[in-house]
mmCIF file of C-alpha atoms and ligand atoms in Angstrom:
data_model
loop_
_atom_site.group_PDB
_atom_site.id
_atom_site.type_symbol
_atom_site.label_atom_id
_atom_site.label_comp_id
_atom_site.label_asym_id
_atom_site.label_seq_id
_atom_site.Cartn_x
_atom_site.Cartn_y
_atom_site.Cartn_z
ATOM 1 C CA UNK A 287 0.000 0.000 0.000
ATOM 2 C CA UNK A 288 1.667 3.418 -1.099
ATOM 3 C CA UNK A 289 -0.078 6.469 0.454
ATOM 4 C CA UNK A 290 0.791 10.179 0.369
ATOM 5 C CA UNK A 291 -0.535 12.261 2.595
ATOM 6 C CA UNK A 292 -1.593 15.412 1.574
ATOM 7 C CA UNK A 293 -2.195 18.669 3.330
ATOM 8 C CA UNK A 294 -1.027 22.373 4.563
ATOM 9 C CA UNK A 295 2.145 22.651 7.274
ATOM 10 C CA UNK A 296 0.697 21.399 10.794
ATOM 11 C CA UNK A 297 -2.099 19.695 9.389
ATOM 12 C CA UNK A 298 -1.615 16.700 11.253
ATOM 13 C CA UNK A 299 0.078 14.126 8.455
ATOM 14 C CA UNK A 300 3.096 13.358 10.695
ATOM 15 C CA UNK A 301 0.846 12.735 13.856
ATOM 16 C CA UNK A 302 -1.054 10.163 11.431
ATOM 17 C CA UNK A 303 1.509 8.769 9.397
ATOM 18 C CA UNK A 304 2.704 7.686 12.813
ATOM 19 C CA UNK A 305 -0.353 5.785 13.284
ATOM 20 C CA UNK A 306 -0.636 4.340 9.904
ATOM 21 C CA UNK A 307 3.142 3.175 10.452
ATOM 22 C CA UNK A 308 2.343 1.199 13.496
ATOM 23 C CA UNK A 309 -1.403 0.153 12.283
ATOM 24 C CA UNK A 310 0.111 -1.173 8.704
ATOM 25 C CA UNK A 311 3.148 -1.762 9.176
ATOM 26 C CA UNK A 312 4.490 0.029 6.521
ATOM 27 C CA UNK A 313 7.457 2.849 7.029
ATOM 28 C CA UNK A 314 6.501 6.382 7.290
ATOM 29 C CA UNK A 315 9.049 9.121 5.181
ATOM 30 C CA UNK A 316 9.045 11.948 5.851
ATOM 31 C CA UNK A 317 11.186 14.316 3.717
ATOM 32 C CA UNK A 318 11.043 17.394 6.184
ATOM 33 C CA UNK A 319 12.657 14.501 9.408
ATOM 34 C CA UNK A 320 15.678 13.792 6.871
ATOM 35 C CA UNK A 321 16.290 17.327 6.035
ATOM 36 C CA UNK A 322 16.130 18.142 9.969
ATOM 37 C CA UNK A 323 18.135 15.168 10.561
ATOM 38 C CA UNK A 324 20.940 16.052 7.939
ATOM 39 C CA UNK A 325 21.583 19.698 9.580
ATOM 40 C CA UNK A 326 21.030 18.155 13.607
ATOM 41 C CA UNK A 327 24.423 15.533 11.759
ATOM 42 C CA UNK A 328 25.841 19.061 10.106
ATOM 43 C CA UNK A 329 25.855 17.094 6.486
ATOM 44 C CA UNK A 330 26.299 19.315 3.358
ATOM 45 C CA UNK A 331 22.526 18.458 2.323
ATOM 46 C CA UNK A 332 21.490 19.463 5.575
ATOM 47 C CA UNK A 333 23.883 23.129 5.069
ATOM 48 C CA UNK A 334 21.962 23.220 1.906
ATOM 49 C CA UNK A 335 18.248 22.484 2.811
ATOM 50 C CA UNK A 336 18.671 24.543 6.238
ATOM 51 C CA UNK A 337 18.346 27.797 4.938
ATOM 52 C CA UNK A 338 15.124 27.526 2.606
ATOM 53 C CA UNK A 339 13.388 25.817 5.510
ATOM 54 C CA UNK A 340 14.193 28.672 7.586
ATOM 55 C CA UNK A 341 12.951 30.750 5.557
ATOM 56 C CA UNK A 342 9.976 28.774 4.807
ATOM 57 C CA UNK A 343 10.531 28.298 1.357
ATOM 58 C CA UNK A 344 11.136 24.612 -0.317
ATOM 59 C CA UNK A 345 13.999 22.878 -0.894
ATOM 60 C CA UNK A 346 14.590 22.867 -4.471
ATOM 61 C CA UNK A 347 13.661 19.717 -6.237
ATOM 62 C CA UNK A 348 17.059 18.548 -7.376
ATOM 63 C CA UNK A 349 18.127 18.158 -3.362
ATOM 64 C CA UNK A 350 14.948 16.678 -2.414
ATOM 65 C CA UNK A 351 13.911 13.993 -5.497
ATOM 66 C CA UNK A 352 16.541 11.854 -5.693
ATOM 67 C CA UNK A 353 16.962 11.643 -2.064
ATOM 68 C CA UNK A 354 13.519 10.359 -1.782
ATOM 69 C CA UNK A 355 13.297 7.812 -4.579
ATOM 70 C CA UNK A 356 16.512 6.424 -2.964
ATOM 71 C CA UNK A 357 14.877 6.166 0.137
ATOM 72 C CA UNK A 358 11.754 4.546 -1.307
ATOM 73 C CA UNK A 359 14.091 2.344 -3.633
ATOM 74 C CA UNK A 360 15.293 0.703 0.056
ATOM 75 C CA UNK A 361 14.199 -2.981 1.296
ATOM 76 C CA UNK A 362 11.674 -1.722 4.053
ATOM 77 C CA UNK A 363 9.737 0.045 1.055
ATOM 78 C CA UNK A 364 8.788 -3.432 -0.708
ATOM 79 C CA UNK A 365 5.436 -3.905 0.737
ATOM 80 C CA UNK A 366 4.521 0.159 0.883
ATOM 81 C CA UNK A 367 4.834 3.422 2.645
ATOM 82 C CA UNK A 368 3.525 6.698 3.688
ATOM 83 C CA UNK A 369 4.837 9.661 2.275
ATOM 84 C CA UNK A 370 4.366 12.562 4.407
ATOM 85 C CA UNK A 371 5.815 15.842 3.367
ATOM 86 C CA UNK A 372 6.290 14.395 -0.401
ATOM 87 C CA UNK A 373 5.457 15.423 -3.007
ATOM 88 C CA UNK A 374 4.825 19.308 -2.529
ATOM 89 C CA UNK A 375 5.263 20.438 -6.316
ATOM 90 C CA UNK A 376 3.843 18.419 -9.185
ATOM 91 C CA UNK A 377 7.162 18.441 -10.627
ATOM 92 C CA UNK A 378 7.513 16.357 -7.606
ATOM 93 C CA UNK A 379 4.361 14.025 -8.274
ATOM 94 C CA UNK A 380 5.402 13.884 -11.846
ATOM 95 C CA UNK A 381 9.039 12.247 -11.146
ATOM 96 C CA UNK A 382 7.295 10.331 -8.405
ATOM 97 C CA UNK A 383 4.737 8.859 -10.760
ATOM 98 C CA UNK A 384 7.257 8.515 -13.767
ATOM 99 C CA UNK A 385 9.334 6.230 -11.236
ATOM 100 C CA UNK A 386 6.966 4.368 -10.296
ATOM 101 C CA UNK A 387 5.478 3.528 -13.134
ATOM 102 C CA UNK A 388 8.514 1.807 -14.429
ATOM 103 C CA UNK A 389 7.882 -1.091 -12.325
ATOM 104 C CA UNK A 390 3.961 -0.913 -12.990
ATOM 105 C CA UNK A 391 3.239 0.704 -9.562
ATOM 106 C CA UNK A 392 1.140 3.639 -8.820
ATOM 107 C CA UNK A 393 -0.003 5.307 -5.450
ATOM 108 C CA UNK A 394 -2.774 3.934 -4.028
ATOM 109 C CA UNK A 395 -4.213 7.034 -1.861
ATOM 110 C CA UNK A 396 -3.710 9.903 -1.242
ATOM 111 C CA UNK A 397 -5.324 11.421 2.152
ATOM 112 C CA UNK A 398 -5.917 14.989 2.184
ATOM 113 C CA UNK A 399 -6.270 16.323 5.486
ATOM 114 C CA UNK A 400 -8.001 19.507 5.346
ATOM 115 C CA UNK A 401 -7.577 21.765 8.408
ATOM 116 C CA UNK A 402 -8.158 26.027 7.386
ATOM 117 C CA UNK A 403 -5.103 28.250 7.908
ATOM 118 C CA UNK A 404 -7.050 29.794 11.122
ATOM 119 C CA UNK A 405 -6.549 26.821 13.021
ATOM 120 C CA UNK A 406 -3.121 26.026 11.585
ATOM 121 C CA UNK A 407 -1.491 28.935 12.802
ATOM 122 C CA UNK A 408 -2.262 27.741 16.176
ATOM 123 C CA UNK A 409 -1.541 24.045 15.966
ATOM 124 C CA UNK A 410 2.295 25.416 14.448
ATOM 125 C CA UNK A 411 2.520 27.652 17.399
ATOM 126 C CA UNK A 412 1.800 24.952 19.826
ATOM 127 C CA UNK A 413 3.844 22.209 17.804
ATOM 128 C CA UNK A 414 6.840 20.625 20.063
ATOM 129 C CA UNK A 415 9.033 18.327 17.949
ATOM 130 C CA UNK A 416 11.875 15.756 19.073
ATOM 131 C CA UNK A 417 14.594 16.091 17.017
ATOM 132 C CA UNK A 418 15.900 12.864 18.503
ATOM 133 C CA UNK A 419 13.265 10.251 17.400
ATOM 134 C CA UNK A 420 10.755 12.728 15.213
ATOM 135 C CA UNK A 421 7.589 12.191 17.986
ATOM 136 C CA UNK A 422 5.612 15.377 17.797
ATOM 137 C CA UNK A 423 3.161 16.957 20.365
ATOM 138 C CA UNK A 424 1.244 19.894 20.946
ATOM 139 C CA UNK A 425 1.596 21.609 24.286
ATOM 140 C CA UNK A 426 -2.630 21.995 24.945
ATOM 141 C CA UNK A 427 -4.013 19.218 22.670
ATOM 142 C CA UNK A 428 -0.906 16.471 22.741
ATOM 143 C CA UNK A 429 0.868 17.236 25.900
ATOM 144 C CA UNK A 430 3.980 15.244 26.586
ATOM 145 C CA UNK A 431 3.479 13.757 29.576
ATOM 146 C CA UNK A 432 6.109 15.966 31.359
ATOM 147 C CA UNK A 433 6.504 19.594 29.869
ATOM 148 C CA UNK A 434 9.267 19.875 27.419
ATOM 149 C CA UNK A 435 10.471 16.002 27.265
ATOM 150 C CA UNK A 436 9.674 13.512 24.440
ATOM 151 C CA UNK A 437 7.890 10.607 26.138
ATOM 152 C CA UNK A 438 9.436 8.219 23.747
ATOM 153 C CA UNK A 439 13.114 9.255 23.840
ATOM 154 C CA UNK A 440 13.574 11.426 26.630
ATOM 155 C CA UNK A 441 15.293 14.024 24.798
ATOM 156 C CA UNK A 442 14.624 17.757 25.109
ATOM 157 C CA UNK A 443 11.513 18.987 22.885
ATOM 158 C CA UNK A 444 11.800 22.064 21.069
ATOM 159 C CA UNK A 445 9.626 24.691 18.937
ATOM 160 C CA UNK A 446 10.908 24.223 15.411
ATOM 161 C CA UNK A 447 12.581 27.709 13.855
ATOM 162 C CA UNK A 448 10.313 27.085 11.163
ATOM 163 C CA UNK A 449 7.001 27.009 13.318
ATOM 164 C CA UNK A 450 7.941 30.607 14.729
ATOM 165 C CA UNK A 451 4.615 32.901 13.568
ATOM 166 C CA UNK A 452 6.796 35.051 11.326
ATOM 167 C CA UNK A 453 7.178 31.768 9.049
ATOM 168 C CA UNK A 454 4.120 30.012 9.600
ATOM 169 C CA UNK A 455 2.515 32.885 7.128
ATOM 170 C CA UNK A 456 4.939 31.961 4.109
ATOM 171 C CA UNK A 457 5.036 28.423 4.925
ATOM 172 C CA UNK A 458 1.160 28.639 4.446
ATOM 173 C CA UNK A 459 1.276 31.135 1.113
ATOM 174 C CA UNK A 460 3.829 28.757 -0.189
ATOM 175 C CA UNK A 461 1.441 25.584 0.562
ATOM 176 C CA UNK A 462 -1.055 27.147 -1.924
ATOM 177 C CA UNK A 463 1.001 27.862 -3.865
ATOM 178 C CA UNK A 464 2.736 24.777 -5.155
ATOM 179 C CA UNK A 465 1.212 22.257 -3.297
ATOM 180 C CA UNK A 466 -2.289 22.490 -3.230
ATOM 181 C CA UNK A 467 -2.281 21.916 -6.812
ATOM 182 C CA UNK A 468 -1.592 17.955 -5.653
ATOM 183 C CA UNK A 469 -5.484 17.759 -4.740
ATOM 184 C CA UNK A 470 -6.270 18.177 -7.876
ATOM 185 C CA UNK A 471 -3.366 15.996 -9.862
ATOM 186 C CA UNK A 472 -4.707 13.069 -7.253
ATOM 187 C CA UNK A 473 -8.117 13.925 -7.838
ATOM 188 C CA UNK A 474 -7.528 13.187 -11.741
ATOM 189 C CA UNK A 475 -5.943 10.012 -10.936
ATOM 190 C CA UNK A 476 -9.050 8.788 -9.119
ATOM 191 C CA UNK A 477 -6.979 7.787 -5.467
ATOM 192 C CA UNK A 478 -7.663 11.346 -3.391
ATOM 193 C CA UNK A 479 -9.196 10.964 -0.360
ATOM 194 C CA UNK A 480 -10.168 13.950 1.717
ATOM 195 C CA UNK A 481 -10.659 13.631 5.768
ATOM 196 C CA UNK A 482 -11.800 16.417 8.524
ATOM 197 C CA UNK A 483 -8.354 17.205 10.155
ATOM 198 C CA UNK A 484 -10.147 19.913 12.914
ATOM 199 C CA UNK A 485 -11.188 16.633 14.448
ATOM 200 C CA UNK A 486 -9.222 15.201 17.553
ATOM 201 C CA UNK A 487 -6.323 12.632 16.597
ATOM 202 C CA UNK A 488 -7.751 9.345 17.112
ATOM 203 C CA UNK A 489 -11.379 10.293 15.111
ATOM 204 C CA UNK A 490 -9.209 11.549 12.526
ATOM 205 C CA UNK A 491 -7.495 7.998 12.568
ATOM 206 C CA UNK A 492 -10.507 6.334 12.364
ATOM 207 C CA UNK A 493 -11.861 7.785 9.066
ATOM 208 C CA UNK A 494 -8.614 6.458 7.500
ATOM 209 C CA UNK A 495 -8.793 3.344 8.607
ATOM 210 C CA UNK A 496 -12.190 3.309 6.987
ATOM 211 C CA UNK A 497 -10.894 4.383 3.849
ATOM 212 C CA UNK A 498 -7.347 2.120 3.923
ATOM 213 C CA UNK A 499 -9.404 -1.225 5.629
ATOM 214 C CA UNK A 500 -8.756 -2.800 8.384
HETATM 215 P P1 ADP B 671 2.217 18.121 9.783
HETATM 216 O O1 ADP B 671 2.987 16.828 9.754
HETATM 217 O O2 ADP B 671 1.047 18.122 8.834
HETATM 218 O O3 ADP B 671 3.081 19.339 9.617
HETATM 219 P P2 ADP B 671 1.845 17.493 12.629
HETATM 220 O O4 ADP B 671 1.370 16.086 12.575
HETATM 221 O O5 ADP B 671 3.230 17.736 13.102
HETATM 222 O O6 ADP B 671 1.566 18.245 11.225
HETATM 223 O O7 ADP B 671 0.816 18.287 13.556
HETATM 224 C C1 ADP B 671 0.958 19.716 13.777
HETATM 225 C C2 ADP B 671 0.635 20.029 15.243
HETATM 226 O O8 ADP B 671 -0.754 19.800 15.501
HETATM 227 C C3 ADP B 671 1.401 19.174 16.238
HETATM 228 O O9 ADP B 671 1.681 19.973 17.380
HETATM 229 C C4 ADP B 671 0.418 18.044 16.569
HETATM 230 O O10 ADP B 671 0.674 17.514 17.863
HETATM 231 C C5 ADP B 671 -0.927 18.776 16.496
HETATM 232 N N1 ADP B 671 -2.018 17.930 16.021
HETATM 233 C C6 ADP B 671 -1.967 16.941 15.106
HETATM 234 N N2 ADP B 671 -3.188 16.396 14.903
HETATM 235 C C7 ADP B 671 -4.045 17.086 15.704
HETATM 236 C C8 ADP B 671 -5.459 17.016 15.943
HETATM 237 N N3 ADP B 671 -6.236 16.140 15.289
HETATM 238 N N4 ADP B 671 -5.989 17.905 16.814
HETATM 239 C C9 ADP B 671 -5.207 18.805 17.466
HETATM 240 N N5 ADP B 671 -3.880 18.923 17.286
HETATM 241 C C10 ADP B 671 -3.294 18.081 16.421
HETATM 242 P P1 AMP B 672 7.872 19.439 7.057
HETATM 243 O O1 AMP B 672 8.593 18.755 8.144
HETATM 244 O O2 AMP B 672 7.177 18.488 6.107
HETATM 245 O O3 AMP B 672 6.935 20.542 7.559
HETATM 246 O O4 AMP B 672 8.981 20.167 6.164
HETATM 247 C C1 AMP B 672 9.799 21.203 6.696
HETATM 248 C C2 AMP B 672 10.494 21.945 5.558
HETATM 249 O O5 AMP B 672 11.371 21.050 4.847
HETATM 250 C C3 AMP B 672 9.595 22.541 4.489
HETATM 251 O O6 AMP B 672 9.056 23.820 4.856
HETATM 252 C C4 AMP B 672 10.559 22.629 3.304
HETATM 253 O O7 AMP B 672 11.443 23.728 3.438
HETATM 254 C C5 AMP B 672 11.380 21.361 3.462
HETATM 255 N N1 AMP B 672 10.782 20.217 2.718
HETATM 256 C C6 AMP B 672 10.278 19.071 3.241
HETATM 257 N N2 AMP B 672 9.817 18.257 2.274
HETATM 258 C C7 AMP B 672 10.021 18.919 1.089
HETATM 259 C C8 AMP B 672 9.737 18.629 -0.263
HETATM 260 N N3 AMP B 672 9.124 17.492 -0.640
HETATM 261 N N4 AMP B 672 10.083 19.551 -1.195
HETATM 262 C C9 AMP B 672 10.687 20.692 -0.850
HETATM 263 N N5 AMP B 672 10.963 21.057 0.410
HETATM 264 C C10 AMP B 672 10.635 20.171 1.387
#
């Protein structure tokens, strides 16, 4: 099963890509954890990618494509994945498709979850991210269960530059940009699949499972 999730910055695709993972068994990717991961390891992809995130814009497709169909070309990827955070141009969802369709695969859904800018702006603010192990939470609706520590890990959690208000508001003009357009490029291909994300985690969850099967 190959799924991309679809959907604006703090939408909630991470927190349920998580769940799908465990659920299905199948790996979650998530392009925006390798980029964070390459600067936290101070790699020359990560002194690349660092300062377009920071500024909220996108990594330019040559840094970001090949990485990902290497990652998805990897053993763990036989049986399917999630893609959260990929594609976010149809460039993207072109080479994607083109690759795929070498080896008569396609994706199989793609889950929008559709959550207005009002309430993004305040699920970004409150967004606390491990940069150790990738958990996320959200200090009033997915508290850790002691302030500021990742209950997986037990690292330090920390307010992502990126999530700081002043980029939220580019993050969310570049989202309509050049990604929204995916709704409809899935939409043609007959696999998009749009769920309520202003709903709590776990009925969010539910509607997917609904749509993926049990
Ligand atoms: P994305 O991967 O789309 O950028 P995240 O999954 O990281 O988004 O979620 C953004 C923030 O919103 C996080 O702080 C997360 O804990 C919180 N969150 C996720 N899903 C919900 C939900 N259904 N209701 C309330 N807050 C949520
Ligand atoms: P995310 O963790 O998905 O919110 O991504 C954080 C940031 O990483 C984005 O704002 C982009 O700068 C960059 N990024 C992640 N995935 C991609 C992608 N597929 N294409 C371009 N930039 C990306």
């Amino acid at each position: 099963m190959k799924i991309v999730m679809l959907g604006a910055p703090g939408a909630g695709k991470g927190t349920q890509a998580k769940m799908i993972e465990k659920k299905y068994a199948i790996p979650h990717i998530s392009t925006g954890d390798i980029f964070r991961a390459n600067i936290k390891n101070g790699t020359e992809l990560g002194k690349k990618a660092k300062s377009y995130m920071d500024a909220g814009q996108l990594v330019p497709d040559e840094l970001t494509v090949d990485l990902l169909m290497d990652r998805i070309a990897k053993e763990d990827c036989a049986n399917g994945y999630i893609l959260d955070g990929f594609p976010r141009t149809i460039n993207q969802a072109e080479c994607l498709e083109e690759a795929l369709s070498k080896k008569g695969e396609a994706i199989d859904y793609a889950i929008d979850v559709e959550v207005p800018d009002e309430n993004i702006i305040n699920r970004m603010g409150g967004r606390r991210a491990c940069l150790n192990c990738g958990a996320t939470y959200h200090v009033v609706h997915i508290p850790p269960k002691t302030e500021g520590i990742c209950d997986k890990c037990g690292n330090e959690l920390i307010l992502r530059d990126d999530d700081k208000p002043e980029t939220v508001g580019k993050r969310l003009d570049v989202y309509h940009a050049q990604t929204q357009p995916l709704i409809d490029f899935y939409t043609k291909k007959g696999v998009l699949k749009e769920v309520d994300g202003t709903k709590d985690m776990e009925d969010v969850f539910s509607t997917i499972v609904n749509i993926l099967g049990e």
